[in-house]
Short mmCIF file of C-alpha atoms in Angstrom, two decimals:
data_model
loop_
_atom_site.label_atom_id
_atom_site.label_comp_id
_atom_site.label_asym_id
_atom_site.label_seq_id
_atom_site.Cartn_x
_atom_site.Cartn_y
_atom_site.Cartn_z
CA MET D 1 96.99 89.51 136.53
CA THR D 2 94.73 89.43 133.65
CA GLU D 3 95.24 88.12 130.23
CA ILE D 4 92.79 89.64 127.71
CA THR D 5 92.42 90.09 124.08
CA CYS D 6 92.47 94.09 123.00
CA ILE D 7 89.56 94.73 120.66
CA VAL D 8 90.12 98.25 119.89
CA CYS D 9 91.34 97.22 116.17
CA PRO D 10 91.29 94.17 114.36
CA MET D 11 95.10 93.36 115.41
CA GLY D 12 94.03 91.62 118.75
CA CYS D 13 96.79 92.66 120.79
CA ARG D 14 97.21 90.24 123.90
CA LEU D 15 97.14 92.25 126.90
CA THR D 16 98.07 91.52 130.25
CA VAL D 17 96.62 93.67 133.31
CA ASP D 18 98.08 93.97 136.45
CA GLU D 19 95.26 94.91 138.84
CA GLN D 20 97.79 95.08 142.06
CA ASN D 21 99.73 97.58 139.95
CA ASP D 22 97.01 100.39 139.24
CA PHE D 23 95.78 98.20 136.24
CA ALA D 24 99.30 98.57 134.35
CA VAL D 25 98.99 97.33 130.73
CA THR D 26 101.46 95.12 128.54
CA GLY D 27 101.64 93.87 125.53
CA ASN D 28 99.63 96.85 123.83
CA THR D 29 101.06 98.09 120.70
CA CYS D 30 99.20 101.53 120.79
CA LYS D 31 98.08 104.21 123.44
CA LEU D 32 94.35 103.17 122.70
CA GLY D 33 95.33 99.32 123.93
CA GLU D 34 96.38 100.55 127.01
CA ASN D 35 93.09 102.53 127.79
CA TYR D 36 91.12 99.83 126.54
CA GLY D 37 93.01 97.35 129.13
CA LYS D 38 92.49 99.49 131.99
CA ASN D 39 88.76 100.06 131.33
CA GLU D 40 87.80 96.61 130.43
CA LEU D 41 88.57 95.16 134.01
CA LYS D 42 87.54 98.51 135.41
CA ASN D 43 84.31 99.59 133.82
CA PRO D 44 83.58 97.68 130.36
CA THR D 45 81.92 99.56 127.82
CA ARG D 46 81.08 98.91 124.01
CA VAL D 47 80.10 100.96 120.96
CA LEU D 48 76.68 99.70 119.98
CA THR D 49 76.25 99.56 116.18
CA THR D 50 72.72 98.89 114.77
CA THR D 51 70.07 100.29 112.24
CA VAL D 52 66.94 102.32 112.37
CA LYS D 53 64.00 102.68 110.32
CA ILE D 54 64.24 105.44 107.43
CA GLY D 55 61.52 106.61 104.86
CA GLY D 56 62.30 107.68 101.29
CA ALA D 57 65.81 106.32 101.05
CA ILE D 58 67.79 103.53 98.89
CA HIS D 59 67.21 100.92 101.64
CA GLY D 60 64.33 100.89 104.52
CA ARG D 61 67.18 100.68 107.18
CA CYS D 62 69.72 103.24 107.98
CA PRO D 63 73.01 102.24 110.04
CA VAL D 64 73.58 103.94 113.34
CA LYS D 65 75.96 103.87 116.14
CA THR D 66 76.69 105.19 119.63
CA GLY D 67 79.00 108.21 119.34
CA GLY D 68 80.81 106.78 122.15
CA ALA D 69 80.98 103.77 124.17
CA ILE D 70 78.48 102.77 126.43
CA PRO D 71 78.24 100.31 129.58
CA LYS D 72 78.39 96.77 128.36
CA GLY D 73 75.45 96.24 130.71
CA LYS D 74 73.27 98.41 128.96
CA LEU D 75 73.47 97.38 125.57
CA PHE D 76 69.97 95.77 125.46
CA ASP D 77 68.19 98.34 126.67
CA ALA D 78 70.05 100.76 124.40
CA MET D 79 68.71 98.44 121.23
CA LYS D 80 65.03 99.04 122.89
CA GLU D 81 65.58 102.80 122.79
CA ILE D 82 67.23 102.85 119.42
CA LYS D 83 64.23 101.07 118.01
CA LYS D 84 62.16 103.88 118.75
CA VAL D 85 63.64 106.15 116.33
CA ARG D 86 62.23 106.85 112.85
CA LEU D 87 63.89 108.70 110.19
CA GLU D 88 63.10 110.36 107.11
CA SER D 89 65.56 111.00 104.09
CA PRO D 90 67.69 112.96 103.66
CA VAL D 91 69.98 112.09 106.84
CA ALA D 92 73.61 112.78 106.78
CA CYS D 93 76.38 110.70 108.07
CA GLY D 94 77.19 111.81 111.67
CA GLN D 95 73.84 113.50 112.13
CA VAL D 96 72.52 112.98 115.68
CA VAL D 97 69.10 110.82 115.61
CA LEU D 98 68.85 110.33 119.17
CA THR D 99 70.43 112.56 121.98
CA ASN D 100 71.71 111.19 125.61
CA LEU D 101 70.80 107.52 125.08
CA LEU D 102 69.81 106.28 128.14
CA GLY D 103 70.78 109.12 130.22
CA THR D 104 74.66 107.98 129.46
CA GLY D 105 75.38 111.70 127.70
CA ILE D 106 76.12 109.70 124.46
CA ASP D 107 74.26 110.45 121.41
CA VAL D 108 73.50 107.89 118.47
CA VAL D 109 74.49 109.09 114.79
CA ALA D 110 73.77 107.89 111.60
CA THR D 111 76.89 106.03 109.88
CA ARG D 112 75.55 106.87 106.39
CA ALA D 113 74.38 109.71 104.43
CA MET D 114 70.91 108.30 103.02
CA MET T 1 89.11 104.50 74.58
CA VAL T 2 89.40 104.98 78.61
CA ASP T 3 92.62 105.18 80.35
CA LEU T 4 91.42 102.81 83.08
CA ALA T 5 88.22 100.65 83.68
CA VAL T 6 87.84 99.44 87.44
CA ILE T 7 85.63 96.39 87.75
CA GLY T 8 83.94 96.60 91.07
CA GLY T 9 82.73 99.61 93.09
CA GLY T 10 83.46 98.03 96.60
CA PRO T 11 86.29 99.32 98.84
CA ALA T 12 89.04 97.31 96.67
CA GLY T 13 87.53 99.34 93.31
CA LEU T 14 87.22 102.57 95.40
CA ALA T 15 90.89 102.76 96.39
CA ALA T 16 92.21 101.81 93.13
CA ALA T 17 90.19 104.30 91.15
CA HIS T 18 90.88 107.05 93.87
CA ALA T 19 94.71 106.19 93.59
CA ALA T 20 94.95 106.05 89.94
CA TYR T 21 93.08 109.42 89.66
CA GLN T 22 95.76 110.75 92.48
CA SER T 23 98.57 109.56 90.06
CA GLY T 24 97.19 111.62 87.25
CA LEU T 25 94.65 109.87 85.54
CA ARG T 26 91.74 111.33 84.20
CA ASP T 27 89.52 109.05 82.08
CA ILE T 28 88.60 106.52 84.72
CA VAL T 29 85.44 104.68 84.92
CA ILE T 30 84.00 102.18 87.79
CA LEU T 31 81.60 99.32 86.77
CA GLU T 32 79.68 98.35 89.46
CA ARG T 33 76.62 95.74 89.04
CA ASP T 34 74.85 97.02 92.24
CA ARG T 35 72.97 100.22 92.40
CA GLU T 36 75.34 101.68 94.68
CA LEU T 37 78.82 102.22 95.39
CA GLY T 38 80.80 100.52 98.54
CA GLY T 39 79.98 96.79 97.97
CA ILE T 40 79.89 94.94 101.12
CA LEU T 41 80.67 97.39 103.41
CA ASN T 42 77.08 98.79 103.14
CA GLN T 43 75.88 95.72 105.14
CA CYS T 44 79.02 95.55 107.58
CA ILE T 45 77.20 97.98 110.02
CA HIS T 46 79.74 96.93 113.00
CA ASN T 47 82.77 99.29 113.70
CA GLY T 48 86.14 98.58 113.60
CA PHE T 49 87.24 99.37 109.95
CA GLY T 50 89.69 102.13 109.22
CA LEU T 51 91.92 102.06 112.26
CA HIS T 52 95.21 101.80 110.00
CA ARG T 53 93.78 103.70 106.96
CA PHE T 54 92.32 106.54 108.84
CA LYS T 55 93.52 106.27 112.48
CA GLN T 56 89.92 105.99 113.64
CA GLU T 57 87.33 103.30 114.29
CA LEU T 58 84.60 103.23 111.72
CA THR T 59 81.65 101.50 110.54
CA GLY T 60 81.83 99.77 107.08
CA PRO T 61 79.16 102.33 105.73
CA GLU T 62 81.26 105.28 107.33
CA TYR T 63 84.66 103.79 105.55
CA ALA T 64 82.79 103.53 102.13
CA GLY T 65 81.35 107.18 102.77
CA ARG T 66 84.89 108.25 103.05
CA TYR T 67 86.05 106.71 99.91
CA ILE T 68 82.85 107.61 97.86
CA ASN T 69 83.44 111.52 99.19
CA MET T 70 87.04 111.17 98.05
CA LEU T 71 85.87 110.44 94.57
CA ASN T 72 82.98 112.70 94.34
CA ASP T 73 85.83 115.48 94.40
CA THR T 74 87.25 113.84 91.36
CA ASN T 75 85.84 113.35 87.75
CA VAL T 76 85.95 109.54 88.12
CA GLU T 77 82.77 108.22 86.18
CA THR T 78 80.52 105.70 88.05
CA ARG T 79 78.47 103.31 85.98
CA LEU T 80 75.88 101.62 88.70
CA ASP T 81 73.73 98.56 87.62
CA THR T 82 76.55 97.53 85.25
CA MET T 83 77.44 93.91 84.99
CA VAL T 84 80.66 93.19 83.45
CA ILE T 85 79.92 89.99 81.21
CA GLU T 86 83.61 89.40 79.64
CA ILE T 87 87.23 91.12 79.70
CA THR T 88 88.96 90.24 76.61
CA PRO T 89 93.15 89.97 76.75
CA ASP T 90 93.32 92.98 74.42
CA LYS T 91 91.45 94.96 77.27
CA ARG T 92 87.73 95.20 75.77
CA ILE T 93 85.32 95.12 78.26
CA TYR T 94 81.43 93.96 77.63
CA THR T 95 78.98 95.05 79.90
CA ALA T 96 75.08 94.76 80.55
CA SER T 97 73.23 97.49 81.82
CA PRO T 98 69.93 99.45 81.48
CA ASN T 99 71.49 100.82 78.45
CA GLY T 100 71.75 97.14 77.00
CA TYR T 101 74.69 95.32 75.88
CA GLU T 102 78.01 97.63 75.26
CA MET T 103 81.74 97.47 74.86
CA ILE T 104 84.33 99.93 76.45
CA GLU T 105 87.93 99.74 75.15
CA ALA T 106 90.52 100.25 78.21
CA LYS T 107 94.26 101.24 78.37
CA SER T 108 94.19 99.48 81.87
CA ILE T 109 92.08 97.65 83.82
CA VAL T 110 92.02 97.04 87.71
CA LEU T 111 89.93 93.76 88.44
CA ALA T 112 88.37 94.28 91.77
CA MET T 113 85.46 92.17 91.85
CA GLY T 114 85.67 90.90 95.57
CA CYS T 115 84.69 87.27 96.60
CA ARG T 116 81.31 85.57 97.68
CA GLU T 117 80.18 83.16 100.39
CA ARG T 118 80.91 79.45 100.23
CA THR T 119 77.35 78.00 100.45
CA ARG T 120 76.00 74.83 101.76
CA GLY T 121 76.53 73.32 98.57
CA ALA T 122 80.16 73.76 98.66
CA ILE T 123 79.92 71.86 101.94
CA ALA T 124 77.63 69.03 101.36
CA ILE T 125 75.86 68.94 104.62
CA PRO T 126 73.39 65.99 104.70
CA GLY T 127 69.74 66.51 105.48
CA SER T 128 66.80 67.91 104.16
CA ARG T 129 66.62 71.36 102.38
CA PRO T 130 63.98 73.70 104.23
CA SER T 131 64.02 77.47 104.30
CA GLY T 132 66.29 79.00 107.28
CA VAL T 133 69.40 77.59 106.04
CA LEU T 134 71.47 80.69 104.51
CA THR T 135 74.88 82.34 104.33
CA ALA T 136 76.01 84.53 107.09
CA GLY T 137 76.30 87.14 104.81
CA ALA T 138 72.75 86.86 103.03
CA ALA T 139 71.49 87.19 106.54
CA GLN T 140 73.50 90.40 107.16
CA ARG T 141 72.33 91.81 104.36
CA TYR T 142 68.54 90.96 105.21
CA LEU T 143 69.03 92.41 108.91
CA ASN T 144 71.16 95.39 108.31
CA MET T 145 69.88 96.69 104.87
CA GLU T 146 66.55 95.18 104.37
CA GLY T 147 65.41 95.11 108.09
CA LEU T 148 64.19 91.74 107.94
CA MET T 149 64.88 89.48 110.92
CA PRO T 150 66.25 85.78 109.32
CA GLY T 151 64.95 83.78 112.25
CA SER T 152 64.91 83.66 116.11
CA ARG T 153 66.77 80.59 117.16
CA ALA T 154 70.06 80.32 115.42
CA VAL T 155 72.80 77.72 115.21
CA ILE T 156 76.02 79.43 113.48
CA LEU T 157 78.39 77.03 111.69
CA GLY T 158 81.59 78.45 110.96
CA SER T 159 83.63 80.85 112.99
CA GLY T 160 84.38 83.24 110.34
CA ASP T 161 84.20 86.69 111.00
CA ILE T 162 80.92 87.28 109.14
CA GLY T 163 79.50 84.38 111.45
CA LEU T 164 80.74 85.61 114.79
CA ILE T 165 79.63 89.28 113.84
CA MET T 166 76.19 87.79 112.95
CA ALA T 167 76.13 85.97 116.15
CA ARG T 168 76.06 89.04 118.10
CA ARG T 169 73.93 91.10 115.69
CA MET T 170 71.16 88.46 115.50
CA THR T 171 71.48 88.40 119.78
CA LEU T 172 71.08 92.01 120.02
CA GLU T 173 68.02 92.00 117.83
CA GLY T 174 66.54 89.37 119.99
CA ALA T 175 67.02 86.06 118.52
CA GLU T 176 68.50 83.35 120.55
CA VAL T 177 71.83 82.09 119.11
CA LEU T 178 72.65 78.73 120.63
CA ALA T 179 75.97 77.83 119.42
CA CYS T 180 78.79 78.63 117.11
CA VAL T 181 80.14 75.54 115.55
CA GLU T 182 83.58 75.37 113.84
CA LEU T 183 85.15 72.23 112.07
CA MET T 184 88.83 73.15 112.89
CA PRO T 185 90.44 72.97 116.50
CA TYR T 186 90.83 76.84 116.05
CA SER T 187 88.43 79.53 115.11
CA SER T 188 89.12 81.36 111.76
CA GLY T 189 87.68 84.58 113.13
CA LEU T 190 89.67 87.27 114.65
CA ASN T 191 90.05 87.59 118.24
CA ARG T 192 88.51 90.70 118.62
CA ASN T 193 84.95 89.24 117.23
CA ILE T 194 85.33 86.15 119.43
CA VAL T 195 85.82 88.45 122.53
CA GLN T 196 83.16 91.09 121.44
CA CYS T 197 80.47 88.60 119.47
CA LEU T 198 80.63 85.20 121.32
CA GLU T 199 82.07 85.91 125.18
CA ASP T 200 80.02 89.23 125.68
CA TYR T 201 76.82 86.96 125.27
CA ASN T 202 77.81 83.84 126.40
CA ILE T 203 77.59 82.22 122.72
CA PRO T 204 79.24 78.65 123.15
CA LEU T 205 81.72 77.83 120.80
CA TYR T 206 82.28 74.32 119.74
CA LEU T 207 85.52 74.02 118.17
CA SER T 208 86.19 70.54 116.44
CA HIS T 209 82.33 70.20 115.74
CA THR T 210 80.48 70.27 112.72
CA VAL T 211 76.74 69.99 111.70
CA THR T 212 76.02 66.51 110.22
CA ASP T 213 72.24 66.78 109.71
CA ILE T 214 69.43 69.37 108.93
CA ARG T 215 66.09 68.56 109.80
CA GLY T 216 62.82 70.25 109.01
CA GLY T 217 60.21 70.44 106.04
CA ARG T 218 59.20 74.07 104.66
CA ARG T 219 61.23 75.27 107.34
CA LEU T 220 64.46 74.26 109.48
CA GLU T 221 63.64 72.51 112.49
CA GLY T 222 66.59 71.62 114.12
CA VAL T 223 70.22 70.59 113.34
CA THR T 224 72.50 67.61 114.76
CA VAL T 225 75.92 68.82 115.95
CA ALA T 226 79.05 66.32 116.21
CA LYS T 227 82.59 66.15 117.39
CA VAL T 228 85.03 65.81 114.54
CA ASP T 229 88.48 63.70 114.80
CA GLU T 230 91.71 64.91 113.91
CA ASN T 231 90.66 63.89 110.09
CA ARG T 232 87.61 66.00 110.62
CA ARG T 233 85.45 63.22 110.47
CA PRO T 234 82.27 62.85 112.81
CA ILE T 235 82.67 61.10 115.99
CA PRO T 236 79.56 58.83 116.36
CA GLY T 237 78.11 59.11 119.97
CA THR T 238 79.03 62.97 120.16
CA GLU T 239 75.88 64.06 118.54
CA ILE T 240 74.10 66.89 120.13
CA ASN T 241 70.67 68.09 118.81
CA PHE T 242 69.76 71.90 118.68
CA ASP T 243 66.39 72.70 117.98
CA CYS T 244 66.38 76.09 115.92
CA ASP T 245 64.97 77.66 112.76
CA THR T 246 67.74 79.18 111.27
CA LEU T 247 71.23 77.93 110.19
CA LEU T 248 73.98 80.58 109.34
CA LEU T 249 76.50 79.57 107.34
CA SER T 250 80.15 81.06 107.60
CA VAL T 251 82.22 78.32 105.95
CA GLY T 252 84.81 80.54 103.85
CA LEU T 253 84.87 83.06 100.69
CA ILE T 254 85.83 82.60 97.48
CA PRO T 255 87.22 85.07 95.48
CA GLU T 256 85.07 85.97 92.06
CA ASN T 257 87.26 85.19 88.89
CA GLU T 258 85.02 83.97 86.42
CA LEU T 259 86.21 87.35 84.21
CA THR T 260 89.88 86.65 85.23
CA ARG T 261 89.85 83.16 84.08
CA GLY T 262 87.80 84.07 81.03
CA ALA T 263 90.38 86.68 80.00
CA GLY T 264 93.10 83.63 80.38
CA ILE T 265 94.92 85.30 83.22
CA ASP T 266 97.28 83.15 85.53
CA MET T 267 95.53 82.07 88.50
CA ASP T 268 96.91 80.72 91.87
CA LEU T 269 95.43 77.63 93.14
CA ARG T 270 96.36 78.65 96.85
CA THR T 271 94.28 81.87 96.60
CA SER T 272 91.64 81.13 94.16
CA GLY T 273 92.87 84.61 92.72
CA ALA T 274 95.17 85.99 90.12
CA VAL T 275 98.88 85.56 90.17
CA VAL T 276 100.39 88.83 90.80
CA PHE T 277 103.35 90.83 90.46
CA GLU T 278 104.74 92.88 93.25
CA ASN T 279 102.65 96.20 91.52
CA MET T 280 99.30 94.13 91.41
CA GLU T 281 99.84 93.35 87.75
CA THR T 282 98.50 90.13 86.55
CA SER T 283 99.92 87.87 83.72
CA ILE T 284 98.32 90.35 81.30
CA PRO T 285 100.55 93.55 81.25
CA GLY T 286 98.13 96.45 81.91
CA VAL T 287 95.56 94.57 83.90
CA PHE T 288 95.88 94.59 87.31
CA ALA T 289 94.07 92.84 90.61
CA CYS T 290 93.31 93.82 94.22
CA GLY T 291 91.38 93.25 97.09
CA ASN T 292 89.60 90.22 97.99
CA ALA T 293 89.47 89.19 94.27
CA VAL T 294 93.12 88.42 94.50
CA HIS T 295 93.12 86.84 98.13
CA VAL T 296 90.66 87.29 100.98
CA HIS T 297 91.59 89.91 103.36
CA ASP T 298 90.64 90.17 107.12
CA LEU T 299 90.98 93.94 107.08
CA VAL T 300 89.60 96.37 104.69
CA ASP T 301 92.48 98.95 105.33
CA PHE T 302 94.91 96.49 103.95
CA VAL T 303 92.49 96.08 101.02
CA SER T 304 92.58 100.22 100.53
CA GLU T 305 96.17 99.90 100.57
CA GLU T 306 96.76 96.96 98.15
CA SER T 307 94.29 98.53 95.90
CA ALA T 308 95.98 101.94 95.76
CA LYS T 309 99.10 100.06 94.75
CA ALA T 310 97.24 98.72 91.95
CA GLY T 311 95.49 101.93 90.91
CA GLY T 312 98.89 103.98 91.03
CA ALA T 313 100.45 101.14 88.73
CA ALA T 314 97.56 101.35 86.38
CA ALA T 315 98.29 104.90 86.02
CA ALA T 316 102.00 103.96 85.72
CA TYR T 317 101.27 101.59 82.97
CA VAL T 318 98.91 104.29 81.16
CA GLY T 319 102.04 106.32 81.58
CA GLY T 320 104.51 104.30 79.58
CA CYS T 321 106.17 102.23 82.39
CA THR T 322 106.53 98.61 81.63
CA HIS T 323 108.09 95.79 83.23
CA GLU T 324 110.27 92.68 82.43
CA SER T 325 108.58 89.44 83.60
CA GLY T 326 111.73 87.55 84.35
CA GLY T 327 111.80 88.20 88.14
CA ALA T 328 111.66 86.08 91.55
CA ARG T 329 108.78 83.78 92.11
CA LEU T 330 107.91 83.68 95.63
CA LYS T 331 107.26 80.06 97.27
CA ASN T 332 105.54 78.87 100.31
CA GLY T 333 108.11 77.38 102.88
CA ALA T 334 107.18 75.56 105.93
CA ASN T 335 103.59 76.20 107.45
CA VAL T 336 102.98 79.07 104.85
CA THR T 337 99.85 78.56 102.72
CA TYR T 338 100.07 81.49 100.02
CA THR T 339 101.91 84.59 99.45
CA VAL T 340 100.67 87.79 97.66
CA PRO T 341 102.53 88.80 95.47
CA GLN T 342 103.48 85.62 93.83
CA ARG T 343 105.72 87.10 91.25
CA LEU T 344 108.20 89.67 91.15
CA HIS T 345 109.06 91.92 87.95
CA GLY T 346 112.73 91.62 86.39
CA HIS T 347 113.32 95.25 87.60
CA VAL T 348 111.57 96.18 90.65
CA THR T 349 111.53 100.05 91.10
CA ASN T 350 110.20 100.13 94.85
CA LYS T 351 112.82 100.04 97.32
CA GLU T 352 110.63 97.89 99.30
CA ILE T 353 108.33 95.17 98.59
CA GLY T 354 105.26 94.05 100.77
CA VAL T 355 104.13 90.58 100.87
CA PHE T 356 100.96 89.26 102.37
CA PHE T 357 100.76 85.53 103.28
CA ARG T 358 98.98 83.04 106.01
CA VAL T 359 100.19 80.42 108.47
CA ASN T 360 98.67 77.31 108.60
CA ARG T 361 97.98 77.06 112.28
CA VAL T 362 98.09 78.72 115.36
CA PHE T 363 101.57 79.70 116.20
CA LYS T 364 102.80 81.20 119.92
CA LYS T 365 105.90 82.70 119.49
CA SER T 366 107.20 82.36 116.19
CA LYS T 367 110.00 83.52 113.66
CA ILE T 368 109.21 84.22 109.93
CA THR T 369 112.36 83.32 107.71
CA VAL T 370 112.41 84.75 104.20
CA THR T 371 115.41 83.08 101.95
CA ALA T 372 116.38 83.72 98.24
CA ASP T 373 117.85 81.17 96.46
CA GLY T 374 118.46 79.38 99.93
CA ALA T 375 120.12 82.09 101.54
CA GLU T 376 118.52 83.70 104.29
CA ILE T 377 118.01 87.43 103.71
CA ALA T 378 115.40 88.73 106.47
CA SER T 379 113.64 87.37 109.60
CA PHE T 380 110.92 88.45 111.29
CA ASN T 381 109.44 87.70 115.01
CA ARG T 382 105.87 87.28 115.91
CA ARG T 383 104.16 86.76 119.20
CA TYR T 384 101.22 85.36 118.08
CA MET T 385 99.75 83.98 114.46
CA MET T 386 96.91 82.34 113.34
CA PRO T 387 95.19 80.99 110.02
CA GLY T 388 92.61 83.82 110.54
CA GLU T 389 95.34 86.91 110.43
CA MET T 390 96.95 87.82 107.59
CA GLN T 391 100.56 88.28 107.80
CA HIS T 392 102.62 91.24 106.42
CA VAL T 393 106.34 91.41 106.03
CA THR T 394 108.38 94.07 103.74
CA LEU T 395 111.52 93.09 101.93
CA LYS T 396 114.29 95.06 100.84
CA ALA T 397 114.26 95.37 97.24
CA ASP T 398 118.06 95.69 96.61
CA LYS T 399 118.56 92.18 98.41
CA LEU T 400 116.19 90.50 95.91
CA ALA T 401 118.33 91.85 92.38
CA GLY T 402 119.01 88.19 90.19
CA VAL T 403 117.08 86.01 92.61
CA SER T 404 114.81 83.32 91.12
CA ASP T 405 113.14 81.70 94.18
CA ILE T 406 111.96 83.70 97.30
CA THR T 407 110.74 81.47 100.22
CA ILE T 408 108.66 82.30 102.92
CA ALA T 409 108.59 80.11 105.99
CA ALA T 410 107.30 80.17 109.49
CA GLU T 411 108.51 78.26 112.60
CA GLU T 412 107.53 78.37 116.43
CA ILE T 413 110.50 79.30 118.74
CA ALA T 414 111.08 78.41 122.23
#
């Protein structure tokens, strides 16, 4: 049994995960929490948010995120890859700015129209 | 004359304007001093927003974008680069903008100015005054919007959410974050942020510690951190020195209410925001307040919800709905530090009244008790409460008729 804090949303539910019992999760208040509890012990992943350079927009940086969670161990390598991206305005919110990040199958998308 | 003037185009102002429009108001203007809408969400590029409001995990810019798009489908007017200088009790609003000095008359006003960060001056840290000491929110703006790196070796004072978020952000951008230092014996940030931002990157959290000295000439060279006793006084002999070029302060937020005070609106010393009724109306009928200008929230979703209430109530006011003021007052019971709303109108039209409050320490299994003129009218069980997490309870209005005092208390149960 491992106790962890759920980080799916800011509620921060206290989950108990039972590794002996197929990673059964208790203490969650939503289905997402159950999935998080299982995955956090089996294969921890994180959504990465950062910024990339953009020209011709109101600011010099465009916020981006990974379209899905990537393995926690790849966060720093992912930062290096994303840093190479250069954008020019206009960019739509949700527009893919980098495909298949580090072979994860996950795309990086803009999180703001600029 | 406009039907509604909304002061501030951050999450609170956007939600209030949208709700007022949805409630039928058509002549609405948002006054925003920045050159774009969205407020602080624009620099909060991390995700975790919107799970309650949109049932989806969004980043700050995405959350703001949703509301900005919703408003684009309306005829709500937005005036950017427009700083409100003064509002008067008879709802005249004086602004400074590229058009010069102007006056707007409004039938109703929503105050949605948000909050600002406490600075080094507010907590009086001894030492020299080098560059490299800045608030976590300022560093967040530099990094996330301007693309400027505040430093390479950082210590963070205060474990508020912005400080935690910046610990991770600086680390991902290649800085070394040496420590997060918290005066209190518990973190004031959300649990998820302690997990995701500190534990994920092995950044030590020093609880019951504070910064006692700042060293450096032109640039910060180091800080001294010491343990504090139960009276929050540094204990001699416990000092740790950190060589760092950056000290980020995440030591609290202050609701921004110069305009509110200037208009003579009743203030609550506990929240540093306006005293509000159950519909977010202030002591001046037709002037409403919402979001972080009323009390500092930890989730933007609740800001939106509260602000929609204010916007809807402003529409009702313009439509001719008025209230008697002689209703109940909400008071702090044991272990409760504030409540919002603080007052109820004489005749409450809603069937349910939502109350936000905070507790003064960390609670395990606990019970929230609501009493009306001394008699218990409701109780709620909680598995866990902490000061950093705002609490919310819903009261049935029919149990509050004719009541003069409502008290909310929290206690730990075995």
